[in-house]
Short mmCIF file of C-alpha atoms in Angstrom, two decimals:
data_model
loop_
_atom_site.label_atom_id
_atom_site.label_comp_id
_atom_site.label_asym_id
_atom_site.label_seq_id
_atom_site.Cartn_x
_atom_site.Cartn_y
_atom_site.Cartn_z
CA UNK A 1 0.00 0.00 0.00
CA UNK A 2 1.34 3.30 -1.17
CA UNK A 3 2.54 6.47 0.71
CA UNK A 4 -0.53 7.74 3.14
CA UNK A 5 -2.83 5.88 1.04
CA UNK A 6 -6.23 4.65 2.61
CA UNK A 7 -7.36 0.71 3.41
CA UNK A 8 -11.24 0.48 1.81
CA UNK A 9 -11.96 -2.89 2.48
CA UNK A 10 -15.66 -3.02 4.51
CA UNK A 11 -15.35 -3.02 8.11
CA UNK A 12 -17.45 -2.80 11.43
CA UNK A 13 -17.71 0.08 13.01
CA UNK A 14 -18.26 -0.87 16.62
CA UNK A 15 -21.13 1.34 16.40
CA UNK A 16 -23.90 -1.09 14.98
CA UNK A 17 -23.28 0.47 11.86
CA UNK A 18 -20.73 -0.66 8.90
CA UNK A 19 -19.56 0.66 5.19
CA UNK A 20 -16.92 1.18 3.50
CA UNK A 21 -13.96 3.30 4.45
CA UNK A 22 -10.30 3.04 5.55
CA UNK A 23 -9.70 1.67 8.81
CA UNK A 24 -6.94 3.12 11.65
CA UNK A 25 -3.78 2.26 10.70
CA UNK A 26 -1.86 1.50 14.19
CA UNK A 27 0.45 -1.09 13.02
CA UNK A 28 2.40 0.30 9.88
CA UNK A 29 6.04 0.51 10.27
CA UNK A 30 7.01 4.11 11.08
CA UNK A 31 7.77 6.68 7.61
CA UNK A 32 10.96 8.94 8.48
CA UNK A 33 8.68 11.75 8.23
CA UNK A 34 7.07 10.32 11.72
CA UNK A 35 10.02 9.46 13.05
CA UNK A 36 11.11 13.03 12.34
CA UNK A 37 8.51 14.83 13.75
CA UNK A 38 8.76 12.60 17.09
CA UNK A 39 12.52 13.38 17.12
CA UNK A 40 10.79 17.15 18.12
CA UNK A 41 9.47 15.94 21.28
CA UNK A 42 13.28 14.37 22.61
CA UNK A 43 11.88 14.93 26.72
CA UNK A 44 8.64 13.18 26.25
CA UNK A 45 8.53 9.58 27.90
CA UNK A 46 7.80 6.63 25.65
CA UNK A 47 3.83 6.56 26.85
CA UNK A 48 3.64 9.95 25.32
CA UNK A 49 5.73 9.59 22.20
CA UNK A 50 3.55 6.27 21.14
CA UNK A 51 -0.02 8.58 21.87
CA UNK A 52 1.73 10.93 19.30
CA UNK A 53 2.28 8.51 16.33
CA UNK A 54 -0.47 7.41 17.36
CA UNK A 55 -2.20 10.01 15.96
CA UNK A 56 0.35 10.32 13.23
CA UNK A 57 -0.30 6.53 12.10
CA UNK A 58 -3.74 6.24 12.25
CA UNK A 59 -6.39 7.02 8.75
CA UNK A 60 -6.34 8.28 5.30
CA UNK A 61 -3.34 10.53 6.22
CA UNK A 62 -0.96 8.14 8.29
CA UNK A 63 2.74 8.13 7.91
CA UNK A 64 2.54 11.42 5.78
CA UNK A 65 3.20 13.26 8.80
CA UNK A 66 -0.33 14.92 8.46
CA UNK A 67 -3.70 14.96 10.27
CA UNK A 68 -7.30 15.80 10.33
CA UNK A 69 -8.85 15.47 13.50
CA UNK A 70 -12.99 15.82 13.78
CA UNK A 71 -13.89 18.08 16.77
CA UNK A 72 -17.59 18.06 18.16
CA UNK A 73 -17.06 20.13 21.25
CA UNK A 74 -19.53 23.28 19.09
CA UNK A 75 -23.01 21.81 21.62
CA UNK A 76 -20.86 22.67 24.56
CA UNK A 77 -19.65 25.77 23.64
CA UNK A 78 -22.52 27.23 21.16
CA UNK A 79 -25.60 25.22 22.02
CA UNK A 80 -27.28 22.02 20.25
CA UNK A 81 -29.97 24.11 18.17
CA UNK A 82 -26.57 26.10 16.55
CA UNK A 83 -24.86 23.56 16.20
CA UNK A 84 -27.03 20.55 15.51
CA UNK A 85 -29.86 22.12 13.34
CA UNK A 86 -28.72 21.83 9.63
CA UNK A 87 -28.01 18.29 10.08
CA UNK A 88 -30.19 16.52 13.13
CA UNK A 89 -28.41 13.65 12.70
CA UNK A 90 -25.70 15.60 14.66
CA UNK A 91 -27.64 15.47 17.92
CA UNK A 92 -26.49 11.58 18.11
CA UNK A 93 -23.08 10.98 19.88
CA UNK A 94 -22.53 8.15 17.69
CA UNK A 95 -23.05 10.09 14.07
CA UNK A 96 -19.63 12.01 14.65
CA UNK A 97 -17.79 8.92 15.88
CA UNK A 98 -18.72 7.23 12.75
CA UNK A 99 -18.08 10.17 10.89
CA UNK A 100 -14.53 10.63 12.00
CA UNK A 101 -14.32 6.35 11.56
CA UNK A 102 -15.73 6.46 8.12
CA UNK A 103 -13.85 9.22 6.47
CA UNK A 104 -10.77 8.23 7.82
CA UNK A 105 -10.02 10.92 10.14
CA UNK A 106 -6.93 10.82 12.66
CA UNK A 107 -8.72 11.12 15.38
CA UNK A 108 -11.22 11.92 16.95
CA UNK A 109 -12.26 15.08 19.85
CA UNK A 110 -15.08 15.89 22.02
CA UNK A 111 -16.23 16.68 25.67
CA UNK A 112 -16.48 14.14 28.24
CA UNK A 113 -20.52 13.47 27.24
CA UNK A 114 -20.19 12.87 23.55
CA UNK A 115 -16.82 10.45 24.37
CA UNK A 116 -18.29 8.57 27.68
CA UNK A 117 -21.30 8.03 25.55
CA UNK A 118 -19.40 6.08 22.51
CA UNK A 119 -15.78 5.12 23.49
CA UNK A 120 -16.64 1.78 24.95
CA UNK A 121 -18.44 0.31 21.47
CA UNK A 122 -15.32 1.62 19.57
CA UNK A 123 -12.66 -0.01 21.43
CA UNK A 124 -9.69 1.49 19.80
CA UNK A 125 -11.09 1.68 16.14
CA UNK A 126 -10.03 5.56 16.00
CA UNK A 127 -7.90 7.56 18.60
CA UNK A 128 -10.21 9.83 21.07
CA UNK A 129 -9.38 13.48 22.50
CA UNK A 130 -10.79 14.29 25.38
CA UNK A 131 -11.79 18.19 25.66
CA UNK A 132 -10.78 18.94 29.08
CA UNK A 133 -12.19 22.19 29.56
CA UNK A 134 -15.32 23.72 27.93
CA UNK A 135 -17.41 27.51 28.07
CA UNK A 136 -21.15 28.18 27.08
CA UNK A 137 -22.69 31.08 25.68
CA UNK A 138 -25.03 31.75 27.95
CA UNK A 139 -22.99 33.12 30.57
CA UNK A 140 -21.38 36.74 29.60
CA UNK A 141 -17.96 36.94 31.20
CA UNK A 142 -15.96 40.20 31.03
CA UNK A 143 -12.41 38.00 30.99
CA UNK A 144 -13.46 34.79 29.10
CA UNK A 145 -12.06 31.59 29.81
CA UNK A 146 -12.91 28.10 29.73
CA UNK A 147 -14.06 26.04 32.80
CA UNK A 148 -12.26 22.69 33.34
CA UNK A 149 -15.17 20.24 32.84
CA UNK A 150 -13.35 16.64 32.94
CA UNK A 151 -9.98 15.35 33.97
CA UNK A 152 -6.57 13.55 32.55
CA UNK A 153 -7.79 10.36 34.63
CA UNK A 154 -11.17 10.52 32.52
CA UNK A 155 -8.84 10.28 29.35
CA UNK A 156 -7.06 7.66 30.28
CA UNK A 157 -10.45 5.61 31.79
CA UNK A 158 -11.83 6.43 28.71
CA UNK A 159 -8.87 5.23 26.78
CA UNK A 160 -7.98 8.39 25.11
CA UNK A 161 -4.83 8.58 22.87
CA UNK A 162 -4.69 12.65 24.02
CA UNK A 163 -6.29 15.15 26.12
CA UNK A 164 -7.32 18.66 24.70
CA UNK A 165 -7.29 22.33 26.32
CA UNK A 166 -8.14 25.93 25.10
CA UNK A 167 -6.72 28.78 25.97
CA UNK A 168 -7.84 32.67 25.78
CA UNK A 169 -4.18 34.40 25.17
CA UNK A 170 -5.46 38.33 25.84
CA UNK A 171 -7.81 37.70 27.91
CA UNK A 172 -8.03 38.71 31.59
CA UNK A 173 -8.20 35.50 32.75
CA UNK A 174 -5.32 34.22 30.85
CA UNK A 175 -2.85 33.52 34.09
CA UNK A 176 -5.64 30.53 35.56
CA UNK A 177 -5.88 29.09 31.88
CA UNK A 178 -2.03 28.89 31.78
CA UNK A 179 -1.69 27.40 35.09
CA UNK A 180 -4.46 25.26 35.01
CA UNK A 181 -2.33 24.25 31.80
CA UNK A 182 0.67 23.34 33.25
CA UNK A 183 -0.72 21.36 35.63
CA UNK A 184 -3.10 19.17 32.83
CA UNK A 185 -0.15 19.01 30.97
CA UNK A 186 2.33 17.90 33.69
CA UNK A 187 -0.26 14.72 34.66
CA UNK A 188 -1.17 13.64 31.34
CA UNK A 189 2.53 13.30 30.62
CA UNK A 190 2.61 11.23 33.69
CA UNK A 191 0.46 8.72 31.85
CA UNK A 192 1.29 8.98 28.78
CA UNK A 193 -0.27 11.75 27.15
CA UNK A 194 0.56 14.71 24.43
CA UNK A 195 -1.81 17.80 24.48
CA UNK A 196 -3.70 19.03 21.79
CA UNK A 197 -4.17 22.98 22.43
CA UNK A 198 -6.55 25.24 21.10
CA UNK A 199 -5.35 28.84 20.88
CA UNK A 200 -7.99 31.19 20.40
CA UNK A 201 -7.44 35.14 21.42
CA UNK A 202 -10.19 36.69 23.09
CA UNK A 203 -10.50 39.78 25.62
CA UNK A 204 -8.36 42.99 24.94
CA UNK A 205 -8.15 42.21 21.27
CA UNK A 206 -10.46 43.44 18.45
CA UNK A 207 -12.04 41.32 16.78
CA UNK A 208 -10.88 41.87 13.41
CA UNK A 209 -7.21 40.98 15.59
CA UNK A 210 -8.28 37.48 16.64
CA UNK A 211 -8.12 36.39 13.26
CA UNK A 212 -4.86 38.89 12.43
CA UNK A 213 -1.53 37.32 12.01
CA UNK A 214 0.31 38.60 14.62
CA UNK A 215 -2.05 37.60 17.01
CA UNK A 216 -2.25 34.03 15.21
CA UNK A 217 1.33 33.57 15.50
CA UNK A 218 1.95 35.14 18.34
CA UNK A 219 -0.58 32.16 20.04
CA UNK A 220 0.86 29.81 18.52
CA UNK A 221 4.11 30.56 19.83
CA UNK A 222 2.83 30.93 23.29
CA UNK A 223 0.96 27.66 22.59
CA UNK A 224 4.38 25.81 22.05
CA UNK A 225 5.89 27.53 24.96
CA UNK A 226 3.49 26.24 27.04
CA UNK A 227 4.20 22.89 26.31
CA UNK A 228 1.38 22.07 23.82
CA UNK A 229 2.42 18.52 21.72
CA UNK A 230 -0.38 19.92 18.83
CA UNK A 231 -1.56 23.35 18.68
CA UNK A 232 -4.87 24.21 16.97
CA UNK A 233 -5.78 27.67 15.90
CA UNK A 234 -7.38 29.89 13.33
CA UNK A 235 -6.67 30.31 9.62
CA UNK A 236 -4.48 33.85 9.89
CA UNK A 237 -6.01 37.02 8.03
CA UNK A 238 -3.72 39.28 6.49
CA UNK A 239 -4.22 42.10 9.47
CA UNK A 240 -2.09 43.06 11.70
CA UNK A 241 -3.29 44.17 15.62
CA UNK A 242 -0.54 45.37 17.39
CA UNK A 243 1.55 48.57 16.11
CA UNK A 244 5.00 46.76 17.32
CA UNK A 245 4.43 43.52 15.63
CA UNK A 246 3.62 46.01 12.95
CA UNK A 247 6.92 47.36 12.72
CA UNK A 248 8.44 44.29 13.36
CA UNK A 249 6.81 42.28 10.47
CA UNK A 250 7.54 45.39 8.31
CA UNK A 251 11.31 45.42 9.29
CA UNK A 252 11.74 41.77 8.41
CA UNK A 253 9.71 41.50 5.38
CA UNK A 254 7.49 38.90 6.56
CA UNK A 255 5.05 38.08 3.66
CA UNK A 256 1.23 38.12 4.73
CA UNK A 257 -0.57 38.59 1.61
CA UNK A 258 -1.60 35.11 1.11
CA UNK A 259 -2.97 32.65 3.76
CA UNK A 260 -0.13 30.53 2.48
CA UNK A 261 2.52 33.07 3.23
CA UNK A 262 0.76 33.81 7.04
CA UNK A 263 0.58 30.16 7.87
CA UNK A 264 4.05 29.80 6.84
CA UNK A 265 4.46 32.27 9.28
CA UNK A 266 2.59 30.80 11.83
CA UNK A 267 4.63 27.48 11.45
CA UNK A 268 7.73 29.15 12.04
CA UNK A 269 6.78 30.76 15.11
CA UNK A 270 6.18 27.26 16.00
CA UNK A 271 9.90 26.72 16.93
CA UNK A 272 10.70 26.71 13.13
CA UNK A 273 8.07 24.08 12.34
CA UNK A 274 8.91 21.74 15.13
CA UNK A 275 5.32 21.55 16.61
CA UNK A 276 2.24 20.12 14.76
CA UNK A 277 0.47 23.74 14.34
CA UNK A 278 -2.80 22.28 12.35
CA UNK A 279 -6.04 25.09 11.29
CA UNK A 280 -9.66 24.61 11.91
CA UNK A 281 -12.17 25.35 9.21
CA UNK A 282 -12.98 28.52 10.51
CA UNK A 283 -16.59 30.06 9.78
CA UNK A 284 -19.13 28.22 7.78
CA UNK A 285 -17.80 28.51 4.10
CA UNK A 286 -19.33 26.94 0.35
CA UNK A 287 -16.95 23.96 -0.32
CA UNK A 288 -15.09 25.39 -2.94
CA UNK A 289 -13.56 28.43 -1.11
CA UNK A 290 -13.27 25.56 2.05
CA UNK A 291 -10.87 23.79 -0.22
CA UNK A 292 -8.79 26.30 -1.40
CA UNK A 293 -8.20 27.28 2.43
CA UNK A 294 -7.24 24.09 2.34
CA UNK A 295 -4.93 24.29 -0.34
CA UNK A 296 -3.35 27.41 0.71
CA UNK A 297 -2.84 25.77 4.30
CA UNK A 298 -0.93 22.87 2.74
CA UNK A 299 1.19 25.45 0.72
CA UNK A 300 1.68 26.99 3.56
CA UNK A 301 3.56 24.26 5.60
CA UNK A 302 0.47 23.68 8.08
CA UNK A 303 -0.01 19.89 9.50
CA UNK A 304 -3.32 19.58 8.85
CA UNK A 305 -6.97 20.46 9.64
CA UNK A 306 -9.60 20.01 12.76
CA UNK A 307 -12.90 21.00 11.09
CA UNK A 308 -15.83 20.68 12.68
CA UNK A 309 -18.83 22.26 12.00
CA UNK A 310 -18.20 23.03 8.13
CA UNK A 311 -17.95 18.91 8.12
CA UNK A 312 -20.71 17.58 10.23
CA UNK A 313 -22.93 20.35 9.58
CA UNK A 314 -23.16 19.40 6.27
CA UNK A 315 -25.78 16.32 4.98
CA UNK A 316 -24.02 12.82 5.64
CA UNK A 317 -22.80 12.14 2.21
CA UNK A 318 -21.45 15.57 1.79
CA UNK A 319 -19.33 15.73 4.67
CA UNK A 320 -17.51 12.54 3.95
CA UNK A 321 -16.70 13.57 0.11
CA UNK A 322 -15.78 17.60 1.98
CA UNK A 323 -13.22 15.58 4.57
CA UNK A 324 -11.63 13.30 2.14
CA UNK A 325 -11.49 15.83 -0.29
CA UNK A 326 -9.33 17.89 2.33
CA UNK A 327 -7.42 14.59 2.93
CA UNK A 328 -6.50 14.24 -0.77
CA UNK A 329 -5.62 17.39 -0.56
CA UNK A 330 -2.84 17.31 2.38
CA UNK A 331 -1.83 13.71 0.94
CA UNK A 332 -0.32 15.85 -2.12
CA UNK A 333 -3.14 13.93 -4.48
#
């Protein structure tokens, strides 16, 4: 079997359902571009470094050193109705696990409902995330941040091949997230597991500068600092929010006109592309401007995609051509 290239022979889902589809991968001999990117991580204990190519070895995309992870933590964070209400099938735990199963995806991440509700009929078929901490919209917080909503030992009960975190950088709560960090990060080590963070600026930032690049790479950066195995965070827009960076991206000629040139960017503030930085989907787009974020992402240097509502918000048979459509696409097909 070629270079990243997907099994389709039928299989069971675990789920009561079956159908075509590639299966995880766990047991393919290790490309040098894994062993590469796990040379990056040279403190991590073995427990940890196996989660990681995990992920790395699993689906369509395994052994190219890519990824694209399915993320249903939106009910949580926007409510069901938002979330769930172009495609109903959505309100069903098990539709995204078969989703991410079907299509191939390299894992999959939710809250501590959605994955105590499915991981024990999967049994290993796909590598889970566990979305340790979560915010609503219903409360209105002047200094956002997320409340911790499930633990490291939940992950590991639940069998989880990672646990996942978000952080607020600019907001005024941003010391607790960090902390709270360090400490998630610290145990899950202890047993084994890398941590997937999500970077998203809030707070004492416009809102045309959570999107802008500095911002963006400036997260990402903090992101890696903070220990983060795989950081997640927005596609970068070419605006810039603070007059410094500014200057500073001026004096060094840093290109930002296309989103390949500001993810490039981004990468390298990721200790010169020695972190997994991967981009969600971003707002809800049509499929063919989806893609060519896509495209420009790949040109770009970025490891891959987490996409989540512009997949399962979609009709069934949509979303699995959209996802391996963006799989193709980081595969270099």
């Amino acid at each position: 079997m070629g270079y990243g290239e997907a099994q389709s022979a039928p299989f069971s889902t675990g789920l009561g359902l079956a159908g075509p589809g590639p299966r995880p991968r766990s047991h393919m001999a290790y490309t040098d571009r894994v062993k590469q990117i796990l040379s990056w991580y040279p403190s991590d204990n073995p427990g940890t470094l196996t989660n990681l190519a995990r992920l790395l070895n699993t689906g369509a995309l395994a052994g190219t050193g890519k990824l694209v992870i399915l993320p249903v933590d939106q009910g949580f964070e926007h409510g069901p109705a938002r979330s769930f209400g172009p495609n109903v099938a959505g309100y069903d735990p098990d539709y995204h696990a078969q989703l991410a199963i079907e299509t191939g995806c390299s894992a999959y991440a939710a809250p501590l409902g959605f994955l105590e509700a499915i991981a024990g009929k999967l049994a290993g078929e796909i590598p889970l995330i566990l979305k340790v901490n979560n915010s609503d919209t219903l409360a209105k917080v002047p200094n956002p941040i997320s409340a911790v909503t499930s633990s490291v030992k939940d992950a590991v009960r639940l069998g989880c091949a990672a646990v996942g975190y978000t952080i607020y950088p600019g907001s005024g709560a941003r010391n607790e997230q960090y902390q709270d960090l360090r400490d998630i990060i610290a145990e899950a080590k202890s047993y084994g597991l890398p941590t997937v963070l999500w970077a998203y600026a809030r707070g004492a930032i416009s809102k045309e500068g959570e999107t802008g690049i500095d911002v963006i790479a400036y997260a990402a950066h903090i992101s890696a600092q903070l220990g983060a195995h795989i950081i997640k965070v927005k596609p970068p827009t070419d605006f810039i929010e603070q007059p410094e960076a500014k200057k500073a991206f001026e004096k060094a000629g840093i290109a930002t006109k296309t989103l390949a040139d500001r993810v490039r960017e981004v990468v390298r503030s990721s200790f010169n592309g020695k972190r997994i930085v991967i981009f969600s989907g971003g707002e809800s787009k049509s499929t063919p401007e989806l893609l060519e974020d896509i495209k420009q992402i790949h040109q770009g240097g970025g490891f891959g995609s987490i996409m989540g509502r512009n997949a399962f918000q979609r009709p069934h048979d949509e979303s699995v051509k959209l996802l391996k459509d963006v799989m193709g696409i980081f595969a270099g097909k």
